[in-house]
XYZ file of C-alpha atoms in Angstrom:
716
model
C -18.106 -23.643 27.020
C -20.815 -23.385 24.422
C -21.670 -19.682 25.643
C -18.313 -18.923 25.454
C -17.430 -20.461 22.232
C -20.906 -18.493 20.820
C -19.140 -15.012 22.295
C -15.914 -15.844 20.505
C -17.824 -16.272 16.985
C -19.593 -13.207 17.644
C -16.366 -11.288 18.324
C -14.909 -12.963 15.256
C -18.101 -11.503 13.393
C -17.444 -7.991 14.706
C -13.835 -8.203 13.516
C -14.472 -8.722 10.254
C -16.895 -6.001 9.964
C -14.211 -3.478 11.656
C -11.466 -5.029 9.082
C -14.156 -4.457 6.147
C -14.779 -0.847 7.184
C -11.011 -0.143 7.636
C -10.614 -1.286 3.740
C -13.555 0.291 2.470
C -12.266 3.814 4.130
C -8.705 2.820 3.065
C -9.666 1.561 -0.709
C -12.303 4.625 -1.107
C -15.510 2.313 -1.318
C -18.319 4.694 -2.891
C -20.744 4.679 0.142
C -22.994 7.371 0.122
C -25.536 5.626 1.793
C -23.763 5.183 5.050
C -23.254 1.371 4.816
C -20.402 1.611 7.177
C -22.152 3.403 9.898
C -25.305 0.948 9.709
C -23.090 -2.135 9.892
C -21.327 -1.087 13.084
C -24.557 0.185 14.573
C -25.467 -3.495 13.935
C -23.016 -5.074 15.822
C -23.468 -2.217 18.554
C -26.667 -3.265 19.014
C -25.882 -7.287 19.122
C -23.027 -6.662 21.372
C -25.512 -5.049 24.360
C -22.953 -3.009 25.661
C -20.883 0.357 25.940
C -17.205 0.884 26.658
C -17.547 4.561 27.708
C -19.728 3.571 30.757
C -17.347 3.396 33.637
C -14.103 2.220 31.979
C -10.761 4.664 31.416
C -10.451 8.130 31.576
C -9.703 7.752 27.593
C -13.049 6.203 27.165
C -14.580 8.918 28.727
C -12.735 11.804 26.475
C -13.285 10.029 23.390
C -17.147 9.477 24.524
C -17.253 13.435 25.011
C -15.419 14.071 22.044
C -18.130 12.163 20.053
C -20.834 13.917 21.575
C -19.211 17.806 21.105
C -19.497 16.684 17.400
C -22.775 16.486 17.494
C -23.421 19.028 19.338
C -21.679 21.113 16.936
C -24.107 20.449 14.025
C -26.365 22.935 15.907
C -23.736 25.671 16.487
C -22.302 25.386 12.758
C -22.022 27.802 10.332
C -22.653 25.291 7.657
C -24.593 22.129 9.271
C -24.162 19.867 5.952
C -20.259 19.757 6.394
C -20.643 18.998 10.311
C -23.140 16.379 9.572
C -20.968 14.743 6.673
C -18.078 14.724 9.457
C -20.086 13.968 12.160
C -21.709 10.781 10.016
C -17.695 9.781 10.074
C -17.093 10.487 13.488
C -20.293 8.276 14.669
C -19.149 5.110 12.724
C -15.170 5.586 14.489
C -16.643 6.021 17.429
C -18.586 2.673 17.018
C -15.646 0.889 15.979
C -13.598 2.216 19.230
C -16.297 0.527 21.235
C -16.353 -2.622 19.809
C -12.507 -2.697 19.672
C -12.306 -1.830 23.180
C -14.576 -5.492 23.655
C -12.891 -7.770 21.394
C -9.436 -6.890 22.590
C -10.977 -9.268 25.473
C -11.098 -12.406 23.453
C -8.089 -13.336 22.426
C -8.782 -15.269 19.446
C -10.383 -12.519 18.032
C -7.396 -10.046 18.675
C -5.494 -13.026 16.219
C -7.919 -12.275 13.569
C -7.829 -8.606 14.160
C -4.396 -8.418 13.822
C -4.088 -11.305 10.619
C -6.459 -9.312 8.870
C -5.185 -5.991 9.282
C -1.880 -6.752 8.270
C -3.685 -8.578 5.204
C -5.654 -5.078 4.200
C -2.093 -3.018 5.068
C 0.075 -5.665 2.803
C -2.954 -5.669 0.029
C -2.655 -1.624 0.318
C 1.284 -1.145 0.713
C 1.997 -3.557 -2.327
C -0.772 -1.753 -4.999
C 0.684 2.150 -3.655
C 4.156 0.725 -4.424
C 3.541 -0.589 -7.757
C 1.764 2.292 -8.369
C 4.542 4.409 -7.475
C 6.930 2.600 -9.936
C 3.968 3.345 -13.021
C 4.668 7.122 -11.317
C 7.758 7.424 -11.475
C 8.745 5.613 -14.870
C 5.609 8.151 -16.321
C 7.779 11.149 -15.064
C 11.104 10.047 -16.059
C 9.943 9.124 -19.815
C 8.327 12.482 -19.742
C 12.119 14.000 -19.124
C 12.307 14.877 -15.696
C 15.382 14.440 -13.649
C 13.536 13.247 -10.209
C 9.689 13.114 -9.066
C 9.908 15.368 -6.023
C 8.090 17.973 -7.975
C 5.540 16.260 -9.207
C 4.546 14.354 -6.092
C 1.008 15.972 -6.532
C 0.507 13.733 -9.332
C 0.816 10.700 -7.476
C -2.384 9.034 -5.505
C -1.531 5.817 -4.022
C -5.437 4.034 -4.055
C -6.737 7.667 -4.442
C -5.215 9.358 -1.235
C -3.232 12.137 -1.981
C 0.567 12.215 -0.770
C -0.340 14.191 2.797
C -3.355 11.970 3.494
C -1.226 9.202 2.585
C 1.710 9.727 4.571
C -0.524 9.822 7.421
C -1.873 6.408 6.920
C 1.726 5.300 6.461
C 2.536 5.968 10.020
C -0.497 4.673 11.178
C 1.077 1.288 9.722
C 4.423 1.552 10.746
C 2.588 1.995 14.636
C 0.732 -1.063 14.217
C 3.359 -3.212 12.379
C 5.174 -2.632 15.917
C 2.363 -3.315 17.751
C 1.431 -6.407 16.181
C 5.186 -7.374 16.157
C 5.727 -6.740 20.139
C 2.165 -8.547 20.997
C 1.873 -11.469 18.410
C 3.135 -14.893 17.987
C 6.030 -16.312 16.239
C 3.896 -16.681 13.006
C 2.682 -13.107 12.941
C 6.281 -11.218 13.721
C 8.205 -12.001 10.540
C 5.192 -10.643 8.729
C 4.873 -7.311 10.522
C 8.977 -6.943 9.930
C 7.645 -7.170 6.462
C 5.209 -4.545 6.630
C 7.452 -2.563 8.861
C 9.665 -2.391 5.711
C 7.416 -1.664 3.390
C 5.935 1.088 5.399
C 8.876 3.189 6.035
C 10.067 2.411 2.152
C 6.371 3.970 1.074
C 7.243 6.989 3.836
C 10.449 7.629 2.339
C 9.138 7.314 -1.080
C 6.892 10.283 -0.338
C 9.329 12.543 -0.158
C 7.194 14.437 2.730
C 9.070 16.556 4.901
C 6.585 16.062 7.485
C 6.620 12.412 7.593
C 10.540 12.505 7.376
C 10.690 14.002 10.894
C 7.700 12.318 12.359
C 9.616 9.006 11.132
C 12.981 9.958 12.677
C 11.262 10.739 16.121
C 9.365 7.686 16.225
C 12.697 5.648 15.557
C 14.602 7.554 18.133
C 11.692 6.870 20.938
C 11.845 3.091 19.396
C 14.978 2.836 19.852
C 14.852 4.369 23.380
C 12.543 1.970 24.467
C 12.711 -0.896 22.556
C 13.704 -4.140 25.151
C 15.659 -6.073 24.694
C 19.132 -5.092 22.862
C 18.373 -7.327 19.992
C 15.073 -5.691 19.337
C 16.882 -2.230 19.003
C 18.914 -3.886 16.199
C 15.818 -5.667 14.459
C 14.424 -1.779 14.110
C 17.606 -0.450 12.727
C 18.611 -3.216 10.278
C 14.525 -2.666 9.166
C 15.208 1.250 9.002
C 18.666 1.130 6.944
C 17.392 -1.678 4.480
C 14.398 0.765 4.125
C 16.607 3.939 3.904
C 19.390 2.458 2.138
C 16.628 1.116 -1.046
C 14.844 4.126 -1.595
C 18.248 6.307 -1.271
C 19.534 3.993 -3.951
C 17.345 4.476 -6.331
C 15.614 8.027 -5.941
C 18.812 10.322 -4.329
C 17.932 13.329 -5.457
C 14.566 13.164 -4.006
C 15.645 12.349 -0.934
C 18.209 14.821 -0.470
C 15.876 17.447 -1.528
C 13.753 16.259 0.654
C 16.215 16.463 3.313
C 17.050 20.296 2.202
C 14.154 21.582 4.021
C 13.823 24.607 2.646
C 15.788 24.203 -0.605
C 13.264 24.683 -3.571
C 11.187 27.244 -4.124
C 7.868 24.792 -3.707
C 8.973 23.971 -0.206
C 9.561 27.715 0.615
C 6.149 28.857 -0.858
C 4.594 25.686 1.186
C 6.352 26.573 4.371
C 5.404 30.673 3.654
C 1.866 29.585 3.003
C 1.028 27.554 5.887
C 2.858 30.337 8.237
C -0.198 32.599 6.296
C -2.420 30.309 6.960
C -1.297 30.260 10.665
C -1.608 34.261 10.992
C -4.612 34.421 9.528
C -6.388 32.008 11.784
C -5.566 33.632 14.818
C -7.546 36.829 13.189
C -10.678 34.418 12.302
C -10.753 31.847 15.491
C -12.269 35.206 17.354
C -15.544 35.545 15.824
C -16.070 31.583 16.917
C -14.279 31.905 19.979
C -16.136 28.985 22.061
C -17.920 26.488 19.688
C -16.038 27.278 16.575
C -17.390 27.266 13.212
C -18.275 23.605 12.937
C -16.493 20.535 11.965
C -15.764 20.517 8.625
C -15.953 23.834 8.295
C -12.296 25.471 8.139
C -12.271 26.251 4.618
C -15.426 28.118 4.544
C -14.190 30.282 7.924
C -10.913 30.808 6.394
C -12.427 31.838 2.812
C -12.355 35.526 3.577
C -8.799 35.692 5.138
C -7.215 33.319 3.161
C -8.699 31.995 -0.155
C -9.553 35.304 -2.167
C -6.195 35.297 -3.641
C -6.408 33.692 -7.626
C -2.456 33.085 -7.551
C -2.338 30.913 -4.872
C -3.187 27.414 -4.870
C -6.372 26.220 -3.191
C -6.042 23.708 -0.147
C -8.572 21.858 2.120
C -5.901 21.192 5.144
C -5.103 23.111 7.957
C -1.319 24.070 8.677
C -1.558 22.388 11.899
C -3.829 20.197 14.415
C -4.118 23.367 16.388
C -5.115 25.998 14.160
C -7.622 23.066 12.551
C -9.488 22.512 15.903
C -9.471 26.455 17.302
C -11.599 27.282 13.732
C -13.337 24.158 13.778
C -14.298 23.774 17.141
C -13.389 26.544 19.259
C -11.687 26.908 22.422
C -13.640 23.903 24.096
C -12.898 21.510 21.264
C -9.116 22.470 21.603
C -9.462 21.721 25.608
C -10.893 18.391 24.969
C -8.430 17.455 22.335
C -5.375 18.582 24.889
C -7.575 16.462 27.646
C -7.520 13.221 25.667
C -3.187 13.927 25.043
C -3.262 14.028 28.781
C -5.090 10.747 29.233
C -2.778 9.195 27.124
C 0.309 10.600 28.966
C -1.239 9.249 31.922
C -2.391 5.655 30.435
C 1.281 5.391 29.670
C 2.610 6.552 32.420
C 0.412 3.688 34.226
C 1.452 0.818 31.536
C 4.654 2.142 31.193
C 6.105 -1.687 31.845
C 4.066 -2.762 29.152
C 5.871 -2.349 26.105
C 3.279 -2.853 23.713
C 1.240 -0.014 24.981
C 4.475 2.226 25.130
C 5.157 1.370 21.484
C 1.195 2.098 20.700
C 1.693 5.436 22.377
C 5.093 6.356 20.653
C 3.202 5.871 17.383
C 0.030 7.972 18.675
C 2.368 10.683 19.593
C 4.484 10.561 16.633
C 1.176 11.410 14.447
C 0.302 14.575 16.684
C 3.600 15.728 16.039
C 3.426 15.011 12.114
C -0.162 16.560 12.568
C 1.775 19.782 13.870
C 3.303 20.243 9.818
C 0.123 19.684 8.461
C -3.013 19.008 9.890
C -4.538 15.770 7.649
C -5.751 13.156 10.600
C -9.100 14.820 10.500
C -9.754 15.157 6.745
C -8.706 11.049 6.381
C -11.452 8.801 8.403
C -9.003 5.704 8.047
C -5.942 7.296 9.642
C -8.701 8.223 12.742
C -9.416 4.483 12.712
C -5.882 3.347 12.701
C -5.260 6.129 15.460
C -8.464 4.025 17.166
C -6.883 0.705 16.991
C -3.541 2.099 18.292
C -5.992 3.986 21.047
C -7.111 0.623 22.332
C -3.893 -1.103 22.452
C -2.518 1.708 24.793
C -5.949 0.550 27.351
C -4.831 -3.324 26.939
C -4.407 -4.900 30.702
C -5.934 -2.012 32.133
C -8.277 -4.118 34.417
C -11.234 -1.863 33.731
C -12.443 -3.767 30.032
C -15.968 -5.589 30.454
C -16.510 -8.901 28.682
C -20.073 -9.223 27.230
C -21.273 -12.010 29.385
C -20.699 -9.489 32.452
C -23.469 -7.209 31.055
C -25.892 -9.096 29.341
C -27.399 -5.641 28.353
C -30.977 -6.209 31.007
C -29.635 -3.241 32.966
C -31.748 0.116 31.921
C -28.397 2.284 31.341
C -27.447 0.006 28.360
C -30.319 0.112 26.746
C -30.847 3.597 27.062
C -27.412 4.008 25.358
C -28.869 1.670 22.221
C -31.125 3.861 21.852
C -29.888 7.041 22.020
C -27.157 5.074 19.001
C -29.923 4.582 17.219
C -31.630 7.832 17.327
C -28.626 9.601 16.643
C -27.468 7.327 13.481
C -31.237 7.592 11.860
C -31.127 11.208 12.450
C -27.646 11.769 10.789
C -28.338 8.967 7.947
C -32.398 10.488 7.598
C -30.289 14.384 7.048
C -27.662 12.790 4.588
C -29.963 10.927 2.381
C -32.294 13.715 2.233
C -29.142 16.243 1.273
C -28.349 13.137 -1.472
C -32.062 13.684 -3.097
C -31.639 17.319 -2.972
C -28.603 17.035 -4.542
C -29.452 15.196 -7.265
C -32.666 17.634 -7.640
C -30.457 20.418 -7.747
C -27.940 18.413 -10.691
C -31.180 18.103 -12.594
C -31.886 21.379 -12.129
C -28.759 22.064 -14.112
C -29.538 20.252 -16.875
C -32.667 21.643 -17.473
C -31.252 25.249 -17.177
C -29.119 23.716 -19.803
C -31.779 23.277 -22.267
C -33.746 26.683 -21.422
C -36.529 24.524 -19.639
C -36.976 27.227 -16.699
C -40.280 25.990 -15.649
C -39.151 22.407 -14.827
C -35.670 23.634 -13.008
C -37.514 26.260 -10.852
C -39.828 23.253 -9.660
C -37.255 21.313 -8.951
C -35.336 23.804 -7.042
C -38.315 24.862 -5.063
C -38.838 20.819 -3.814
C -35.248 20.719 -2.766
C -35.856 23.477 -0.151
C -34.263 26.726 0.980
C -31.395 25.956 2.109
C -28.215 28.141 1.516
C -26.895 26.531 -1.257
C -30.708 26.223 -2.668
C -30.844 29.639 -1.932
C -27.886 30.632 -4.275
C -28.605 28.216 -6.774
C -32.832 29.680 -7.256
C -31.251 33.053 -7.385
C -28.689 32.273 -10.052
C -31.843 30.738 -12.146
C -33.919 34.166 -12.012
C -30.807 36.250 -12.681
C -30.192 34.157 -16.168
C -33.900 34.308 -16.280
C -34.733 38.284 -16.034
C -31.522 38.231 -18.639
C -33.666 35.816 -21.019
C -37.131 37.412 -20.457
C -36.386 40.935 -18.651
C -39.448 40.744 -16.220
C -38.843 42.713 -13.352
C -40.288 40.276 -10.970
C -37.505 37.492 -11.417
C -35.413 40.702 -10.360
C -36.759 40.845 -7.341
C -37.277 37.102 -6.642
C -33.489 37.178 -6.914
C -32.975 39.700 -4.723
C -35.014 38.135 -2.174
C -33.439 34.869 -2.375
C -29.730 36.242 -2.222
C -30.406 38.554 0.303
C -31.983 35.795 2.741
C -28.871 33.564 1.632
C -26.473 35.989 2.307
C -27.962 36.940 5.705
C -28.126 33.225 6.869
C -24.494 32.413 5.542
C -22.345 36.253 6.253
C -18.887 34.174 5.789
C -19.468 33.118 2.133
C -18.532 36.301 0.274
C -19.063 35.348 -3.055
C -23.158 36.092 -2.438
C -22.546 39.972 -1.845
C -20.869 39.533 -5.709
C -23.930 38.431 -6.924
C -25.953 40.876 -5.435
C -23.437 43.767 -6.826
C -24.420 41.672 -10.122
C -27.984 41.273 -9.232
C -27.872 45.668 -8.883
C -26.109 45.759 -12.266
C -29.015 43.946 -14.133
C -31.273 46.085 -11.814
C -30.053 49.187 -13.847
C -28.139 50.357 -10.043
C -25.308 50.892 -11.620
C -23.607 53.129 -9.030
C -24.826 50.453 -6.515
C -23.151 47.519 -8.179
C -20.039 50.029 -8.418
C -19.705 50.811 -4.860
C -20.287 46.901 -4.034
C -17.757 45.319 -6.366
C -15.163 48.361 -5.108
C -15.521 47.312 -1.516
C -14.661 43.866 -2.558
C -12.188 44.731 -4.904
C -10.687 46.749 -1.840
C -10.886 44.127 0.524
C -9.772 41.607 -1.702
C -7.337 43.050 -4.358
C -5.302 39.490 -5.299
C -9.032 37.985 -6.428
C -9.011 38.163 -10.139
C -13.056 38.612 -10.624
C -13.259 41.461 -8.463
C -10.637 43.687 -10.072
C -11.747 42.147 -14.096
C -15.636 43.053 -12.639
C -14.459 46.841 -11.709
C -13.067 47.825 -14.889
C -15.894 47.051 -16.518
C -17.799 48.807 -14.441
C -14.956 52.014 -14.775
C -14.721 51.798 -17.850
C -18.397 51.702 -18.772
C -18.780 54.783 -17.154
C -15.995 56.604 -18.648
C -13.237 56.082 -16.075
C -10.711 54.856 -18.332
C -7.839 55.569 -16.129
C -8.892 53.773 -13.282
C -10.365 51.160 -15.449
C -6.678 50.668 -16.932
C -5.083 50.626 -13.642
C -7.441 47.300 -12.556
C -7.627 45.290 -15.699
C -3.955 45.516 -15.658
C -3.772 44.154 -12.260
C -6.426 41.629 -13.487
C -4.038 40.704 -16.487
C -0.940 40.295 -14.310
C -2.906 38.010 -11.629
C -5.059 35.539 -14.574
C -2.811 36.806 -18.296
C -5.817 34.255 -19.737
C -7.882 37.673 -19.688
C -6.139 38.897 -22.740
C -8.010 36.299 -24.879
C -10.998 37.278 -24.171
C -13.283 39.338 -26.546
C -13.882 41.951 -25.204
C -10.399 42.790 -24.107
C -9.399 41.865 -27.749
C -11.763 44.133 -29.237
C -10.148 47.067 -27.361
C -7.278 47.111 -29.832
C -10.221 47.776 -32.757
C -12.638 50.033 -30.472
C -10.432 51.577 -28.395
C -6.530 51.573 -29.163
C -5.569 54.001 -27.600
C -6.516 52.205 -24.213
C -5.387 49.175 -25.237
C -1.800 49.866 -26.346
C -1.709 52.505 -23.096
C -2.528 48.627 -21.326
C -0.180 46.394 -23.228
C 2.743 49.378 -22.543
C 2.207 49.544 -18.734
C 2.170 45.559 -19.005
C 5.349 45.040 -20.494
C 7.063 47.603 -18.082
C 6.285 45.448 -14.917
C 9.020 43.039 -15.244
C 8.974 40.648 -12.573
C 11.463 41.141 -9.516
C 14.612 38.721 -8.650
C 12.586 38.238 -5.458
C 9.360 37.470 -7.012
C 8.066 33.792 -7.286
C 8.325 31.479 -10.352
C 4.592 31.582 -10.787
C 5.337 35.325 -11.462
C 7.623 34.670 -13.870
C 5.182 32.400 -15.776
C 2.411 34.652 -15.606
C 4.441 37.691 -17.311
C 5.790 34.919 -19.937
C 2.375 34.152 -21.069
C 1.654 37.896 -21.658
C 4.712 38.781 -23.454
C 4.134 35.435 -25.181
C 0.651 36.319 -25.889
C 1.772 40.162 -27.464
C 4.255 38.302 -29.739
C 7.564 38.940 -27.874
C 9.042 35.020 -28.056
C 12.470 35.662 -26.832
C 11.236 38.115 -23.927
C 8.828 35.005 -23.337
C 11.330 32.132 -23.513
C 13.746 33.772 -21.146
C 10.931 34.255 -18.481
C 9.177 30.823 -19.027
C 12.616 29.357 -18.600
C 12.899 30.910 -15.652
C 9.610 29.586 -14.091
C 9.984 25.533 -14.740
C 13.694 25.972 -14.170
C 12.857 26.749 -10.434
C 9.181 25.085 -10.248
C 9.304 22.689 -13.047
C 5.764 21.155 -12.279
C 4.126 24.656 -13.866
C 2.281 22.741 -17.243
C 1.234 25.907 -18.947
C 4.975 27.066 -19.154
C 5.824 23.955 -20.952
C 3.195 24.471 -23.626
C 4.181 27.862 -24.368
C 7.805 27.106 -24.577
C 7.077 24.365 -27.016
C 5.218 26.312 -29.124
C 7.991 28.968 -29.294
C 10.610 25.645 -30.631
C 7.805 24.697 -33.022
C 7.337 27.742 -34.386
C 11.052 28.087 -34.804
C 11.158 24.656 -36.483
C 12.622 22.868 -33.694
C 9.962 20.025 -33.515
C 12.111 17.673 -31.878
C 12.637 19.909 -28.831
C 9.368 21.122 -29.028
C 8.457 17.622 -28.605
C 10.222 17.384 -25.418
C 8.576 20.045 -24.067
C 4.981 18.904 -25.120
C 5.791 15.697 -23.502
C 6.384 17.152 -20.203
C 3.034 19.452 -20.619
C 0.957 16.352 -21.417
C 2.485 14.546 -18.257
C 1.218 17.409 -16.310
C -1.951 17.908 -17.861
C -3.313 14.793 -17.905
C -1.476 12.727 -14.594
C 1.121 10.494 -14.247
C -1.074 7.305 -15.481
C -2.626 8.669 -18.973
C -0.873 5.479 -20.694
C -0.571 6.319 -24.492
C -3.509 9.152 -24.713
C -2.272 11.438 -27.719
C -1.241 15.338 -27.237
C -3.547 16.723 -29.937
C -3.416 20.024 -31.717
C -6.609 20.582 -29.822
C -5.127 19.834 -26.304
C -2.666 21.958 -27.357
C -4.491 24.960 -28.380
C -4.776 27.705 -25.159
C -8.108 28.612 -24.130
C -9.412 31.782 -23.043
C -11.566 32.769 -20.508
C -15.247 33.968 -20.611
C -16.897 36.601 -17.833
C -18.691 33.947 -16.428
C -15.247 31.307 -16.123
C -14.082 34.127 -13.643
C -17.080 32.938 -11.443
C -16.946 29.245 -11.802
C -13.876 29.210 -9.209
C -16.354 29.401 -6.984
C -17.913 26.104 -8.276
C -15.061 24.430 -6.600
C -15.745 25.846 -3.335
C -19.671 25.613 -3.574
C -19.607 22.096 -3.875
C -17.410 21.465 -1.494
C -19.170 23.544 1.190
C -22.614 22.801 -0.007
C -22.181 19.497 -1.129
C -24.222 20.730 -4.589
C -23.244 21.632 -8.263
C -23.411 25.505 -8.693
C -25.710 26.535 -11.799
C -23.868 29.029 -14.291
C -24.215 32.977 -14.088
C -25.181 33.825 -17.731
C-alpha cells in the first residue's frame, strides 16, 4: 500500500508537469532553452518505462513518426527548421508516453481532467473577453461587422486559423471528460463545451464551422441514451443562438462560404497552392524537404508574387505531409489513421473511446481545409490526449510497478531519449548563440564597425544564413572602399550559399547584384532577366531590370518593366529615382504615366487591383478617379488599409473634415490593431511612406528570419 501511494504521488506530479506544458504552449510562454522538453525528459527518466514497447499499433506508429522526424533532420534542405520542429515533436512524444502511463491511475486521471478543465476555462474566458474588446473596436471604427477583420483578432496570441484547431480540441476533450467524469466534473464540462462552441462560432471560420457540424452529427449518431443527445442539442442551440443573436451578419457571411471577394480569393489561393505542390513534391519524393520547410520548398512556385499575401500554412495536411515528409511520411500518417480506425472498431462499445475518435477524425477533416495542426504544438498535444483516451482499457497498458526499469531495454531506451534530447538542445542553444552574434553584427554594421561585424559573423559559423549575411557585409564594404578583395570574398560566400541552398532564389539575386558591383553588366542583366522571366510578378526583379535596361539605353523595354513594377507596387512612383525622371527625362516619364493611366482595371480584377490603381491615380493628381477606384476596393474588401487613408486625405483636401476623420478611424484600426486603445493618429502616421531600392529587398528579411532564424543584414 505505501508503494501504491508513492506511485500515485509520482503519477500526480507527472500530471501537473504535463498540464504545465499545456499551459506554456497555450499561453505562448517564451521557452528559448527548451524547459518543456527538459521537464518531460526528467519525468520519463523518473518513470523508468516506455509505453511504445510491446503495446498497441497506435503506440508503435507514434514512435515511428517521432523517429522519422529525427531522420528527416539529416535529409532536410534546411536543418535548423527541422530541428526546431523535432524539439517540439520530441516533447510531444514524451508527453504522449507519460499520458499513456498515468491513465492507469484513476486518481491521477481525475487530477488530469480537473487541471486541463481549469486551463481550458481560463483560456476560453480570456479569448471571449478579448473578442468583445476586438468587436467593440471594429464597430467603433465605423465598420458594420467584424468578418473582414478577423486577422486582427489574436486570442492568446494565436491567429484565428490555429485557434479554431485548438477549440476543436477543447470541444473534444470536454465531451470525453463529460462522458468519463463524475457528477462533479460533468456540469463543468458542459459549460466548457458551450464556451468552446461559442468561441468556435465567433471565429467565423468556414473550416471550423464545417468540422464542428460534422462532429455534432457524429455525436448525435453515437451518444446514448437519448437524454445525452438532447443535452448535446441544447448546448449546440444555446451556443449557435447566442452567437447568431449578436453577430448575425458574420454568421450568414460564413455560412455563404464563397460570397465575399476575400472568401473567393482564399479558396482560389488554396487551390493554387495545391496545384503548385504537385510540381514541387516530386523534387523530394520519398523523404520530402524536411519538417518545417514547407514555405522554403514552395517559395519558387508560390511566394514570388508581390501582390499575394504571404502565408506559412499549407492548403491541407496531405500537401504539407507530401512537401515536408514525402511519400514515406504521408504513408506513416495514413497508417496512424488506419490504426485509429482499427482501435475504434475494437472499442466500439466504449463510448468514451468512440467520442475521442470522433473528435480526432473531425480534426483530420478540418485540416483538409487548411493545415494548422502541425504549426501549433498545443493542438498536437490536445490530440495526443484524445489519442490516449481511445486506447483506454485496451488491456495492454503497463503500470510502473510491473516494470521497475531494471531490464536492459528500458535503460537503452532512456539513454536514446537522453542523447536525442541533449543533441537537440545543444543544436538549438548553439543556434541561439549564433543568432545573438548575427544581431550584434547587424548593430555593428549600422555603426560602420566592419571589423567587429566580420569577427562576429566569422564566429557564428559558415551556415547558409551565415554565408549570406557575411556575403552581404562584404558587398556593403566594397561599396564603401572599392577594394576588390571584398568583392571576391562576397562572391565565394554567396556561391557557396547557393550551392548548399538552391531552393533560395534570393541568393541568385544577390549574385546578380554582385556582378553589377564588379562591372559585369551583361552578366547581371542576363541573371535579372532570367529572374524576371521566371517570376514576372515579383516587383524587385521587375524594378531592377528596369534600372539595368535604362542604364544601357534600352528605354522601350525599361519603360515596360517599370510600368509592371508600379502596377505591382504603386509606392515605387514615390522612389527618388522615379520622381527625378520628371526632370531628367520628362518624355520617358510622361509616356510611362500615360500608359499607367490607360491600364484601367477590369470588372473581373480583384479589389486589390482596384486599390493599386486608385493609389496610382491619387499620386498622379487624379483625385476624382482615385476616389472611385479606392471606394470600389473597400466596398468589396474593407480590410485594405491604404485606401481608407487615401480616401480620408481626399475628403480632407475638400474640407470635409468630419468624413475624413471617419475614414482615418478605419485606417487607424487597420494600422495599429484592435487593441491600440487611445493611441493618437498623428499627421506623421498619415504621411505615406515611399520606397527606397533597398526596401524592395527587405521583404526577403521576413522569409530569412522564418527559414533560418537569423536577422538579415541590409543590402546598402
